[in-house]
PDB file of C-alpha atoms in Angstrom:
ATOM      1  CA  MET B  23     278.137 -77.885  28.183  1.00  0.00           C
ATOM      2  CA  GLN B  24     276.304 -74.549  28.370  1.00  0.00           C
ATOM      3  CA  ASN B  25     279.540 -72.602  28.935  1.00  0.00           C
ATOM      4  CA  ILE B  26     281.010 -73.714  25.578  1.00  0.00           C
ATOM      5  CA  ARG B  27     279.833 -72.787  22.111  1.00  0.00           C
ATOM      6  CA  THR B  28     281.220 -72.426  18.624  1.00  0.00           C
ATOM      7  CA  VAL B  29     283.117 -69.238  17.831  1.00  0.00           C
ATOM      8  CA  LEU B  30     281.155 -66.433  16.189  1.00  0.00           C
ATOM      9  CA  ALA B  31     282.628 -63.661  14.069  1.00  0.00           C
ATOM     10  CA  GLN B  32     281.829 -61.284  16.918  1.00  0.00           C
ATOM     11  CA  ASP B  33     284.211 -63.271  19.148  1.00  0.00           C
ATOM     12  CA  ILE B  34     287.302 -62.478  17.087  1.00  0.00           C
ATOM     13  CA  PRO B  35     288.466 -59.569  19.321  1.00  0.00           C
ATOM     14  CA  TYR B  36     288.251 -61.902  22.320  1.00  0.00           C
ATOM     15  CA  LEU B  37     290.369 -64.519  20.542  1.00  0.00           C
ATOM     16  CA  TYR B  38     293.087 -61.926  19.986  1.00  0.00           C
ATOM     17  CA  SER B  39     292.905 -60.770  23.593  1.00  0.00           C
ATOM     18  CA  ILE B  40     293.048 -64.290  25.055  1.00  0.00           C
ATOM     19  CA  ALA B  41     295.909 -65.226  22.725  1.00  0.00           C
ATOM     20  CA  LEU B  42     297.963 -62.276  24.005  1.00  0.00           C
ATOM     21  CA  LYS B  43     297.063 -62.834  27.660  1.00  0.00           C
ATOM     22  CA  THR B  44     298.270 -66.455  27.477  1.00  0.00           C
ATOM     23  CA  ALA B  45     301.190 -65.921  25.086  1.00  0.00           C
ATOM     24  CA  PHE B  46     304.050 -66.322  27.562  1.00  0.00           C
ATOM     25  CA  ALA B  47     304.005 -70.092  28.144  1.00  0.00           C
ATOM     26  CA  GLY B  48     300.396 -69.831  29.259  1.00  0.00           C
ATOM     27  CA  LEU B  49     300.939 -66.635  31.240  1.00  0.00           C
ATOM     28  CA  ASP B  50     300.094 -63.037  30.313  1.00  0.00           C
ATOM     29  CA  GLY B  51     302.223 -61.967  27.368  1.00  0.00           C
ATOM     30  CA  THR B  52     301.101 -58.318  27.418  1.00  0.00           C
ATOM     31  CA  PRO B  53     304.374 -56.984  28.955  1.00  0.00           C
ATOM     32  CA  TYR B  54     306.412 -58.692  26.223  1.00  0.00           C
ATOM     33  CA  PHE B  55     304.667 -57.363  23.110  1.00  0.00           C
ATOM     34  CA  ASN B  56     304.562 -53.909  21.556  1.00  0.00           C
ATOM     35  CA  ASP B  57     302.340 -55.349  18.844  1.00  0.00           C
ATOM     36  CA  THR B  58     299.282 -56.691  20.645  1.00  0.00           C
ATOM     37  CA  TRP B  59     297.871 -58.383  17.531  1.00  0.00           C
ATOM     38  CA  CYS B  60     300.680 -60.540  16.193  1.00  0.00           C
ATOM     39  CA  VAL B  61     300.026 -63.577  18.426  1.00  0.00           C
ATOM     40  CA  GLY B  62     296.382 -63.789  17.437  1.00  0.00           C
ATOM     41  CA  HIS B  63     297.240 -63.235  13.780  1.00  0.00           C
ATOM     42  CA  TYR B  64     299.017 -66.584  13.723  1.00  0.00           C
ATOM     43  CA  TYR B  65     297.779 -68.726  16.586  1.00  0.00           C
ATOM     44  CA  ALA B  66     294.059 -67.896  16.841  1.00  0.00           C
ATOM     45  CA  ALA B  67     292.188 -65.948  14.163  1.00  0.00           C
ATOM     46  CA  PRO B  68     293.191 -67.867  11.016  1.00  0.00           C
ATOM     47  CA  TYR B  69     291.621 -71.073  12.320  1.00  0.00           C
ATOM     48  CA  PHE B  70     288.212 -69.422  12.473  1.00  0.00           C
ATOM     49  CA  PHE B  71     288.479 -68.284   8.867  1.00  0.00           C
ATOM     50  CA  PHE B  72     289.754 -71.676   7.669  1.00  0.00           C
ATOM     51  CA  GLU B  73     287.689 -74.195   9.622  1.00  0.00           C
ATOM     52  CA  PRO B  74     285.197 -72.388  11.900  1.00  0.00           C
ATOM     53  CA  GLU B  75     283.347 -75.560  12.862  1.00  0.00           C
ATOM     54  CA  LEU B  76     286.429 -76.614  14.883  1.00  0.00           C
ATOM     55  CA  CYS B  77     286.666 -73.395  16.896  1.00  0.00           C
ATOM     56  CA  TYR B  78     285.005 -73.083  20.301  1.00  0.00           C
ATOM     57  CA  VAL B  79     284.955 -70.523  23.114  1.00  0.00           C
ATOM     58  CA  ALA B  80     284.476 -70.999  26.837  1.00  0.00           C
ATOM     59  CA  LEU B  81     282.303 -68.351  28.481  1.00  0.00           C
ATOM     60  CA  ASP B  82     282.676 -66.977  31.997  1.00  0.00           C
ATOM     61  CA  GLU B  83     279.781 -66.319  34.369  1.00  0.00           C
ATOM     62  CA  ASN B  84     279.006 -63.077  32.521  1.00  0.00           C
ATOM     63  CA  GLY B  85     278.886 -64.790  29.137  1.00  0.00           C
ATOM     64  CA  THR B  86     282.218 -63.268  28.083  1.00  0.00           C
ATOM     65  CA  PRO B  87     284.541 -65.446  25.975  1.00  0.00           C
ATOM     66  CA  SER B  88     287.463 -66.157  28.307  1.00  0.00           C
ATOM     67  CA  GLY B  89     289.003 -69.219  26.724  1.00  0.00           C
ATOM     68  CA  TYR B  90     289.105 -70.991  23.386  1.00  0.00           C
ATOM     69  CA  ILE B  91     290.151 -74.014  21.450  1.00  0.00           C
ATOM     70  CA  VAL B  92     290.902 -73.564  17.758  1.00  0.00           C
ATOM     71  CA  GLY B  93     292.314 -76.061  15.338  1.00  0.00           C
ATOM     72  CA  THR B  94     292.151 -77.850  12.043  1.00  0.00           C
ATOM     73  CA  SER B  95     291.409 -81.363  10.910  1.00  0.00           C
ATOM     74  CA  ASP B  96     293.982 -81.075   8.102  1.00  0.00           C
ATOM     75  CA  THR B  97     297.269 -79.380   8.989  1.00  0.00           C
ATOM     76  CA  ALA B  98     298.695 -79.693   5.471  1.00  0.00           C
ATOM     77  CA  SER B  99     295.705 -77.946   3.890  1.00  0.00           C
ATOM     78  CA  LEU B 100     295.769 -75.237   6.546  1.00  0.00           C
ATOM     79  CA  SER B 101     299.471 -74.627   5.913  1.00  0.00           C
ATOM     80  CA  SER B 102     298.854 -74.188   2.181  1.00  0.00           C
ATOM     81  CA  TRP B 103     295.993 -71.774   2.865  1.00  0.00           C
ATOM     82  CA  LEU B 104     298.097 -69.776   5.329  1.00  0.00           C
ATOM     83  CA  LEU B 105     300.910 -69.390   2.801  1.00  0.00           C
ATOM     84  CA  GLU B 106     298.637 -68.548  -0.127  1.00  0.00           C
ATOM     85  CA  THR B 107     295.835 -66.510   1.467  1.00  0.00           C
ATOM     86  CA  TRP B 108     296.194 -65.500   5.103  1.00  0.00           C
ATOM     87  CA  LEU B 109     299.857 -64.627   5.559  1.00  0.00           C
ATOM     88  CA  PRO B 110     300.778 -62.529   2.480  1.00  0.00           C
ATOM     89  CA  PRO B 111     299.039 -59.307   3.700  1.00  0.00           C
ATOM     90  CA  LEU B 112     300.540 -59.795   7.161  1.00  0.00           C
ATOM     91  CA  GLN B 113     303.994 -60.434   5.727  1.00  0.00           C
ATOM     92  CA  LYS B 114     303.727 -57.227   3.743  1.00  0.00           C
ATOM     93  CA  HIS B 115     302.813 -55.410   6.962  1.00  0.00           C
ATOM     94  CA  TYR B 116     305.560 -56.945   9.119  1.00  0.00           C
ATOM     95  CA  LYS B 117     308.441 -57.284   6.657  1.00  0.00           C
ATOM     96  CA  HIS B 118     310.181 -54.098   7.823  1.00  0.00           C
ATOM     97  CA  HIS B 119     309.396 -54.609  11.517  1.00  0.00           C
ATOM     98  CA  GLN B 120     312.647 -54.320  13.460  1.00  0.00           C
ATOM     99  CA  ALA B 121     311.749 -53.095  16.965  1.00  0.00           C
ATOM    100  CA  PHE B 122     310.922 -56.057  19.167  1.00  0.00           C
ATOM    101  CA  LYS B 123     310.007 -55.660  22.812  1.00  0.00           C
ATOM    102  CA  SER B 124     311.160 -59.185  23.658  1.00  0.00           C
ATOM    103  CA  GLU B 125     312.475 -62.428  22.231  1.00  0.00           C
ATOM    104  CA  ALA B 126     308.905 -63.726  22.415  1.00  0.00           C
ATOM    105  CA  GLU B 127     307.618 -60.964  20.129  1.00  0.00           C
ATOM    106  CA  GLU B 128     310.499 -61.429  17.708  1.00  0.00           C
ATOM    107  CA  THR B 129     309.810 -65.166  17.541  1.00  0.00           C
ATOM    108  CA  VAL B 130     306.133 -64.667  16.733  1.00  0.00           C
ATOM    109  CA  ILE B 131     306.747 -62.043  14.047  1.00  0.00           C
ATOM    110  CA  ARG B 132     309.532 -64.074  12.440  1.00  0.00           C
ATOM    111  CA  THR B 133     307.152 -67.045  12.415  1.00  0.00           C
ATOM    112  CA  LEU B 134     304.568 -64.901  10.639  1.00  0.00           C
ATOM    113  CA  LEU B 135     307.163 -63.895   8.074  1.00  0.00           C
ATOM    114  CA  LYS B 136     308.406 -67.440   7.519  1.00  0.00           C
ATOM    115  CA  GLY B 137     305.081 -69.256   7.617  1.00  0.00           C
ATOM    116  CA  PRO B 138     304.498 -72.896   8.496  1.00  0.00           C
ATOM    117  CA  GLY B 139     307.024 -75.517   7.511  1.00  0.00           C
ATOM    118  CA  GLN B 140     306.483 -79.111   6.504  1.00  0.00           C
ATOM    119  CA  GLU B 141     305.694 -81.214   9.553  1.00  0.00           C
ATOM    120  CA  MET B 142     306.085 -84.971   9.665  1.00  0.00           C
ATOM    121  CA  TRP B 143     303.272 -85.694  12.132  1.00  0.00           C
ATOM    122  CA  PRO B 144     300.368 -85.006   9.740  1.00  0.00           C
ATOM    123  CA  ASN B 145     301.843 -87.732   7.518  1.00  0.00           C
ATOM    124  CA  LEU B 146     302.151 -90.209  10.388  1.00  0.00           C
ATOM    125  CA  GLY B 147     298.521 -90.380  11.420  1.00  0.00           C
ATOM    126  CA  TYR B 148     298.155 -87.069  13.297  1.00  0.00           C
ATOM    127  CA  PRO B 149     296.713 -84.682  10.666  1.00  0.00           C
ATOM    128  CA  ALA B 150     294.771 -82.471  13.086  1.00  0.00           C
ATOM    129  CA  HIS B 151     296.269 -79.930  15.476  1.00  0.00           C
ATOM    130  CA  LEU B 152     294.945 -77.412  17.961  1.00  0.00           C
ATOM    131  CA  HIS B 153     295.634 -74.451  20.256  1.00  0.00           C
ATOM    132  CA  ILE B 154     293.826 -74.127  23.578  1.00  0.00           C
ATOM    133  CA  ASN B 155     294.023 -71.217  26.038  1.00  0.00           C
ATOM    134  CA  LEU B 156     292.060 -70.248  29.135  1.00  0.00           C
ATOM    135  CA  LEU B 157     292.306 -67.042  31.121  1.00  0.00           C
ATOM    136  CA  PRO B 158     293.199 -67.607  34.799  1.00  0.00           C
ATOM    137  CA  HIS B 159     289.689 -67.047  36.171  1.00  0.00           C
ATOM    138  CA  LEU B 160     288.387 -70.003  34.124  1.00  0.00           C
ATOM    139  CA  GLN B 161     291.212 -72.390  34.925  1.00  0.00           C
ATOM    140  CA  GLY B 162     290.696 -75.297  37.286  1.00  0.00           C
ATOM    141  CA  LYS B 163     286.953 -75.510  36.590  1.00  0.00           C
ATOM    142  CA  GLY B 164     286.954 -78.350  34.071  1.00  0.00           C
ATOM    143  CA  LEU B 165     286.477 -76.066  31.068  1.00  0.00           C
ATOM    144  CA  GLY B 166     289.810 -77.024  29.526  1.00  0.00           C
ATOM    145  CA  ARG B 167     288.770 -80.667  29.561  1.00  0.00           C
ATOM    146  CA  SER B 168     285.351 -79.778  28.157  1.00  0.00           C
ATOM    147  CA  LEU B 169     286.913 -77.782  25.325  1.00  0.00           C
ATOM    148  CA  MET B 170     289.249 -80.675  24.518  1.00  0.00           C
ATOM    149  CA  GLU B 171     286.449 -83.242  24.591  1.00  0.00           C
ATOM    150  CA  THR B 172     284.319 -81.042  22.339  1.00  0.00           C
ATOM    151  CA  PHE B 173     287.162 -80.615  19.836  1.00  0.00           C
ATOM    152  CA  ILE B 174     288.129 -84.291  19.885  1.00  0.00           C
ATOM    153  CA  GLN B 175     284.533 -85.362  19.234  1.00  0.00           C
ATOM    154  CA  ALA B 176     284.281 -82.899  16.343  1.00  0.00           C
ATOM    155  CA  VAL B 177     287.455 -84.107  14.618  1.00  0.00           C
ATOM    156  CA  GLN B 178     286.489 -87.739  15.129  1.00  0.00           C
ATOM    157  CA  GLU B 179     283.163 -87.018  13.423  1.00  0.00           C
ATOM    158  CA  LYS B 180     285.248 -85.807  10.466  1.00  0.00           C
ATOM    159  CA  GLY B 181     287.046 -89.160  10.400  1.00  0.00           C
ATOM    160  CA  VAL B 182     290.381 -87.774  11.563  1.00  0.00           C
ATOM    161  CA  PRO B 183     292.728 -90.499  12.884  1.00  0.00           C
ATOM    162  CA  GLY B 184     294.783 -88.350  15.269  1.00  0.00           C
ATOM    163  CA  ILE B 185     295.780 -84.968  16.670  1.00  0.00           C
ATOM    164  CA  HIS B 186     299.174 -83.428  17.431  1.00  0.00           C
ATOM    165  CA  LEU B 187     300.096 -80.220  19.246  1.00  0.00           C
ATOM    166  CA  GLY B 188     303.134 -78.386  20.553  1.00  0.00           C
ATOM    167  CA  VAL B 189     303.622 -77.525  24.226  1.00  0.00           C
ATOM    168  CA  ASP B 190     306.115 -74.955  25.522  1.00  0.00           C
ATOM    169  CA  GLY B 191     308.530 -76.673  27.876  1.00  0.00           C
ATOM    170  CA  ARG B 192     308.021 -73.949  30.483  1.00  0.00           C
ATOM    171  CA  ASN B 193     304.307 -74.719  30.692  1.00  0.00           C
ATOM    172  CA  THR B 194     304.651 -77.686  33.034  1.00  0.00           C
ATOM    173  CA  ARG B 195     300.975 -77.664  34.043  1.00  0.00           C
ATOM    174  CA  ALA B 196     300.014 -78.268  30.428  1.00  0.00           C
ATOM    175  CA  TYR B 197     302.097 -81.451  30.286  1.00  0.00           C
ATOM    176  CA  GLY B 198     300.003 -83.071  32.987  1.00  0.00           C
ATOM    177  CA  PHE B 199     296.770 -81.831  31.425  1.00  0.00           C
ATOM    178  CA  TYR B 200     297.489 -83.397  28.035  1.00  0.00           C
ATOM    179  CA  GLU B 201     298.639 -86.647  29.591  1.00  0.00           C
ATOM    180  CA  ARG B 202     295.369 -86.842  31.518  1.00  0.00           C
ATOM    181  CA  MET B 203     293.545 -86.266  28.227  1.00  0.00           C
ATOM    182  CA  GLY B 204     295.254 -89.337  26.762  1.00  0.00           C
ATOM    183  CA  PHE B 205     298.029 -87.618  24.798  1.00  0.00           C
ATOM    184  CA  THR B 206     301.589 -88.918  24.794  1.00  0.00           C
ATOM    185  CA  ILE B 207     304.868 -87.216  23.901  1.00  0.00           C
ATOM    186  CA  LEU B 208     305.809 -87.882  20.274  1.00  0.00           C
ATOM    187  CA  GLU B 209     308.931 -85.739  20.072  1.00  0.00           C
ATOM    188  CA  GLN B 210     311.128 -83.616  22.318  1.00  0.00           C
ATOM    189  CA  GLN B 211     312.307 -80.283  20.937  1.00  0.00           C
ATOM    190  CA  SER B 212     314.520 -77.517  22.325  1.00  0.00           C
ATOM    191  CA  TRP B 213     311.405 -75.375  22.891  1.00  0.00           C
ATOM    192  CA  GLY B 214     309.248 -78.105  24.419  1.00  0.00           C
ATOM    193  CA  SER B 215     307.403 -81.231  23.269  1.00  0.00           C
ATOM    194  CA  VAL B 216     305.058 -82.426  20.554  1.00  0.00           C
ATOM    195  CA  PHE B 217     302.130 -84.391  21.971  1.00  0.00           C
ATOM    196  CA  GLY B 218     299.767 -86.629  20.048  1.00  0.00           C
ATOM    197  CA  ILE B 219     296.754 -88.866  20.336  1.00  0.00           C
ATOM    198  CA  GLN B 220     295.356 -91.391  17.871  1.00  0.00           C
ATOM    199  CA  PHE B 221     291.853 -92.816  17.786  1.00  0.00           C
ATOM    200  CA  PRO B 222     290.912 -96.484  17.382  1.00  0.00           C
TER     201      PRO B 222
END
């Protein structure tokens, strides 16, 4: 699709902006964050630096990146890289951060400080994971589906057997979207659900 292309280095500011503007269960997180960069530091930018061939942007009618899908084909390897390479400078920056504008901001910064834990799903046939976000003016136009189909094809070409992802329980629209894409709920958590899909 002409409105979707791989992420370029020049798109990084847009990734940060979209991450913030969708940070509150898919809604604009700007009012909830003093630090406008922390969401993108964890949930967007590192994927481009780790596995850029699995990062795509959706462009609006002006050619401006207004949505993205970023992910990895190997969650375990990404987690090791985050802990060893990406997160240490950020942890040094945020370790004395005490003033949080909201619970959402505190959660993101504490996640940055803690880093990824050991997940079971990569070991059960779902090694890939992803994050997808679209700004409101691109929603409902089929671009979310196109981003997902593009990502799924790319990970399948890498021989990946399955994908998992987390969905905030407040983002009810996303539940229906992933179910229509063929994902099923693997696990219920207090914060939401883990969805997954495996390939034949």
